[in-house]
Amino acid sequence: MASSPRQSLRRVLIADDHPLVLTGMEAVLRHSTFEVVGTADGGEGVLASLETLDPEILVLDVNMPEPNGLELLRILRGRGDRRPVILVTATISDEAIFEAVELGVDGLMSKDCAATSLIQCLEAVRSGGQWIDQVMQKRGLDHARRPRPAGADGLGRLTPRERTVADLVAGGMRNREIGLELGVTEGSVKVYLHRMYEKLGIQTRLELAMLMHHKKSERS
């Protein structure tokens, strides 16, 4: 099996306006397979470093000076820049969690978890997956279920094929990757997702992933 093109990624840029946080994350990565090629204390520094340092993965504080981490993610995706972005935060709203995932964030974690989970997150992202810590998953699920409470109850209405697609979405796979895994076109995956959204009364793949994670946690 061919390796993922992400598996060679190692050059990391870290941005946070708190020096102790920057130092801590650098220390975590010092003896890992990842190389910290630069740091920044705000969004302007990140934008400048993209040209001079060409980092392969960005670890960004959500609440640093503008453009903050979420705004940078919005800027990058608007440019068509798909390099992996991991957001770290002390505080984030439920709406911001949704927007980040919709924009294609690759990792999302609390600063409280960074010391123990940053490398795990980076490894998951480098393998082509998406890593969102469990607390934020629960918050996102709770937020998703409030206006559309029928979602979780509708999982039993999914066909076996739809359930497989849902499991792959929950595992962080993109539509193209799901199509390759199942031997179908990316367009067919989109049709499956549209049909599943209607059955579940949801609107986004984040809500689908949250429902699947919640169901799994109930069984364990």
Protein backbone atom coordinates (compact mmCIF):
# COMPACT_ATOMS: atom_id res chain seq x y z
CA MET A 1 0.00 0.00 0.00
CA ALA A 2 1.36 3.45 -0.91
CA SER A 3 2.22 5.68 2.01
CA SER A 4 0.31 8.88 2.70
CA PRO A 5 2.00 12.00 1.25
CA ARG A 6 1.72 13.50 4.73
CA GLN A 7 3.87 10.87 6.41
CA SER A 8 7.07 12.80 5.64
CA LEU A 9 5.83 16.03 7.21
CA ARG A 10 7.96 17.19 10.14
CA ARG A 11 8.61 20.97 9.89
CA VAL A 12 6.38 22.70 12.46
CA LEU A 13 5.69 26.38 13.13
CA ILE A 14 4.22 27.23 16.56
CA ALA A 15 2.39 30.49 17.25
CA ASP A 16 1.18 31.75 20.64
CA ASP A 17 1.35 35.11 22.39
CA HIS A 18 2.35 33.55 25.74
CA PRO A 19 6.14 32.90 25.88
CA LEU A 20 5.76 30.11 28.45
CA VAL A 21 3.33 28.25 26.18
CA LEU A 22 5.70 28.57 23.23
CA THR A 23 8.61 27.33 25.32
CA GLY A 24 6.54 24.44 26.66
CA MET A 25 5.43 23.24 23.23
CA GLU A 26 8.97 23.55 21.88
CA ALA A 27 10.17 21.41 24.79
CA VAL A 28 7.53 18.77 24.10
CA LEU A 29 8.70 18.45 20.48
CA ARG A 30 12.44 18.72 21.13
CA HIS A 31 13.05 14.97 21.25
CA SER A 32 10.32 13.96 18.83
CA THR A 33 10.46 13.30 15.09
CA PHE A 34 9.08 16.81 14.50
CA GLU A 35 11.28 19.88 14.00
CA VAL A 36 10.22 23.32 15.23
CA VAL A 37 11.40 25.58 12.39
CA GLY A 38 10.02 28.78 13.89
CA THR A 39 7.75 30.47 16.39
CA ALA A 40 5.53 33.56 16.31
CA ASP A 41 3.60 35.58 18.87
CA GLY A 42 0.77 36.59 16.55
CA GLY A 43 -0.87 36.10 13.20
CA GLU A 44 1.25 38.65 11.32
CA GLY A 45 4.36 36.76 12.30
CA VAL A 46 2.84 33.53 11.03
CA LEU A 47 2.00 35.03 7.65
CA ALA A 48 5.55 36.37 7.30
CA SER A 49 7.05 33.03 8.32
CA LEU A 50 5.06 31.12 5.72
CA GLU A 51 7.20 32.75 3.06
CA THR A 52 10.58 32.54 4.76
CA LEU A 53 10.39 29.24 6.66
CA ASP A 54 7.89 27.22 4.61
CA PRO A 55 6.59 25.17 7.57
CA GLU A 56 4.70 21.97 6.77
CA ILE A 57 2.40 21.96 9.83
CA LEU A 58 1.06 24.96 11.75
CA VAL A 59 0.22 24.88 15.48
CA LEU A 60 -1.76 28.06 16.16
CA ASP A 61 -3.26 29.70 19.25
CA VAL A 62 -6.94 30.47 18.65
CA ASN A 63 -6.83 33.68 20.71
CA MET A 64 -3.47 35.27 19.81
CA PRO A 65 -3.24 38.81 18.33
CA GLU A 66 -4.94 39.21 14.97
CA PRO A 67 -5.18 37.48 12.75
CA ASN A 68 -5.85 34.88 15.40
CA GLY A 69 -5.63 31.15 14.80
CA LEU A 70 -9.17 30.73 13.46
CA GLU A 71 -8.81 33.79 11.22
CA LEU A 72 -5.52 32.41 9.88
CA LEU A 73 -7.20 29.10 9.13
CA ARG A 74 -9.89 31.02 7.25
CA ILE A 75 -7.25 32.97 5.30
CA LEU A 76 -5.23 29.88 4.40
CA ARG A 77 -8.20 27.84 3.23
CA GLY A 78 -9.45 30.83 1.26
CA ARG A 79 -6.11 30.83 -0.58
CA GLY A 80 -6.40 27.13 -1.27
CA ASP A 81 -3.57 26.39 1.19
CA ARG A 82 -4.29 22.93 2.55
CA ARG A 83 -1.25 22.47 4.78
CA PRO A 84 -2.24 20.89 8.13
CA VAL A 85 -3.36 23.31 10.84
CA ILE A 86 -3.72 22.43 14.53
CA LEU A 87 -5.51 24.93 16.77
CA VAL A 88 -4.76 25.11 20.50
CA THR A 89 -6.83 27.21 22.85
CA ALA A 90 -7.62 28.04 26.44
CA THR A 91 -11.16 29.11 25.50
CA ILE A 92 -13.25 28.58 22.38
CA SER A 93 -16.97 28.90 21.62
CA ASP A 94 -19.08 26.05 20.28
CA GLU A 95 -19.66 28.07 17.11
CA ALA A 96 -15.91 28.47 16.60
CA ILE A 97 -15.45 24.71 16.94
CA PHE A 98 -17.98 24.18 14.16
CA GLU A 99 -16.38 26.80 11.91
CA ALA A 100 -12.90 25.39 12.43
CA VAL A 101 -13.97 21.89 11.43
CA GLU A 102 -15.95 23.19 8.46
CA LEU A 103 -12.83 25.06 7.31
CA GLY A 104 -10.87 21.82 7.44
CA VAL A 105 -8.91 22.12 10.67
CA ASP A 106 -6.73 19.07 11.21
CA GLY A 107 -6.36 19.23 14.98
CA LEU A 108 -8.13 21.02 17.82
CA MET A 109 -7.07 20.79 21.45
CA SER A 110 -7.14 22.58 24.78
CA LYS A 111 -3.88 24.06 25.99
CA ASP A 112 -4.34 21.95 29.11
CA CYS A 113 -3.86 18.85 26.93
CA ALA A 114 -0.94 20.10 24.85
CA ALA A 115 1.83 18.78 27.09
CA THR A 116 0.50 15.22 26.93
CA SER A 117 -1.31 15.12 23.58
CA LEU A 118 0.50 17.42 21.14
CA ILE A 119 2.72 14.70 19.69
CA GLN A 120 -0.22 12.28 19.48
CA CYS A 121 -2.19 14.95 17.63
CA LEU A 122 0.68 15.69 15.24
CA GLU A 123 1.19 11.98 14.51
CA ALA A 124 -2.53 11.53 13.77
CA VAL A 125 -2.51 14.53 11.45
CA ARG A 126 0.66 13.37 9.72
CA SER A 127 -1.05 10.03 9.08
CA GLY A 128 -3.89 11.83 7.30
CA GLY A 129 -6.38 11.86 10.17
CA GLN A 130 -8.10 14.53 12.16
CA TRP A 131 -7.58 14.91 15.94
CA ILE A 132 -10.09 16.73 18.16
CA ASP A 133 -9.85 16.27 21.90
CA GLN A 134 -12.71 14.53 23.67
CA VAL A 135 -13.87 17.55 25.67
CA MET A 136 -14.37 19.57 22.51
CA GLN A 137 -16.01 16.63 20.78
CA LYS A 138 -18.55 16.46 23.60
CA ARG A 139 -19.17 20.20 23.52
CA GLY A 140 -19.66 20.08 19.78
CA LEU A 141 -21.99 17.11 20.06
CA ASP A 142 -24.06 18.77 22.78
CA HIS A 143 -24.32 21.93 20.70
CA ALA A 144 -25.25 19.96 17.59
CA ARG A 145 -27.93 17.97 19.35
CA ARG A 146 -29.75 20.87 20.99
CA PRO A 147 -31.44 22.24 17.85
CA ARG A 148 -31.66 18.85 16.16
CA PRO A 149 -32.34 16.28 18.91
CA ALA A 150 -33.50 13.58 16.51
CA GLY A 151 -29.98 13.05 15.15
CA ALA A 152 -28.65 10.43 17.56
CA ASP A 153 -31.91 8.48 17.48
CA GLY A 154 -31.73 8.28 13.69
CA LEU A 155 -28.47 6.30 13.51
CA GLY A 156 -30.47 3.08 13.41
CA ARG A 157 -31.99 4.23 10.11
CA LEU A 158 -28.64 4.17 8.32
CA THR A 159 -27.96 1.37 5.85
CA PRO A 160 -24.84 -0.78 6.44
CA ARG A 161 -23.05 1.14 3.66
CA GLU A 162 -24.03 4.49 5.16
CA ARG A 163 -22.88 3.31 8.57
CA THR A 164 -19.48 2.42 7.10
CA VAL A 165 -19.20 5.88 5.57
CA ALA A 166 -20.18 7.41 8.92
CA ASP A 167 -17.49 5.40 10.72
CA LEU A 168 -14.86 6.59 8.22
CA VAL A 169 -15.97 10.21 8.63
CA ALA A 170 -15.67 9.81 12.41
CA GLY A 171 -12.15 8.48 11.85
CA GLY A 172 -11.17 11.75 10.18
CA MET A 173 -11.12 10.63 6.55
CA ARG A 174 -11.94 13.08 3.77
CA ASN A 175 -14.41 12.34 0.96
CA ARG A 176 -11.71 11.41 -1.53
CA GLU A 177 -10.05 9.06 0.96
CA ILE A 178 -13.40 7.43 1.77
CA GLY A 179 -14.04 6.92 -1.94
CA LEU A 180 -10.66 5.21 -2.39
CA GLU A 181 -11.27 3.05 0.68
CA LEU A 182 -14.70 1.90 -0.56
CA GLY A 183 -13.95 1.81 -4.29
CA VAL A 184 -16.51 4.49 -5.18
CA THR A 185 -16.26 8.01 -6.60
CA GLU A 186 -16.00 11.12 -4.45
CA GLY A 187 -19.37 12.13 -5.90
CA SER A 188 -20.94 8.94 -4.58
CA VAL A 189 -19.57 9.70 -1.10
CA LYS A 190 -21.21 13.13 -1.24
CA VAL A 191 -24.53 11.49 -2.18
CA TYR A 192 -24.23 9.13 0.79
CA LEU A 193 -23.49 12.06 3.11
CA HIS A 194 -26.43 14.12 1.82
CA ARG A 195 -28.80 11.20 2.35
CA MET A 196 -27.41 10.58 5.85
CA TYR A 197 -27.73 14.25 6.82
CA GLU A 198 -31.41 14.15 5.83
CA LYS A 199 -32.02 10.97 7.82
CA LEU A 200 -30.27 12.32 10.91
CA GLY A 201 -31.54 15.89 10.76
CA ILE A 202 -28.02 17.35 10.71
CA GLN A 203 -26.11 19.64 8.36
CA THR A 204 -22.37 19.04 8.75
CA ARG A 205 -19.82 16.21 8.85
CA LEU A 206 -18.73 17.43 12.30
CA GLU A 207 -22.21 16.69 13.64
CA LEU A 208 -22.06 13.25 12.02
CA ALA A 209 -18.63 12.56 13.54
CA MET A 210 -19.81 13.74 16.95
CA LEU A 211 -22.87 11.48 16.82
CA MET A 212 -20.72 8.48 15.92
CA HIS A 213 -18.20 9.20 18.69
CA HIS A 214 -21.03 9.63 21.19
CA LYS A 215 -22.64 6.35 20.14
CA LYS A 216 -19.32 4.56 20.45
CA SER A 217 -18.75 5.99 23.94
CA GLU A 218 -22.20 4.79 25.00
CA ARG A 219 -21.32 1.22 23.95
CA SER A 220 -17.95 1.21 25.73
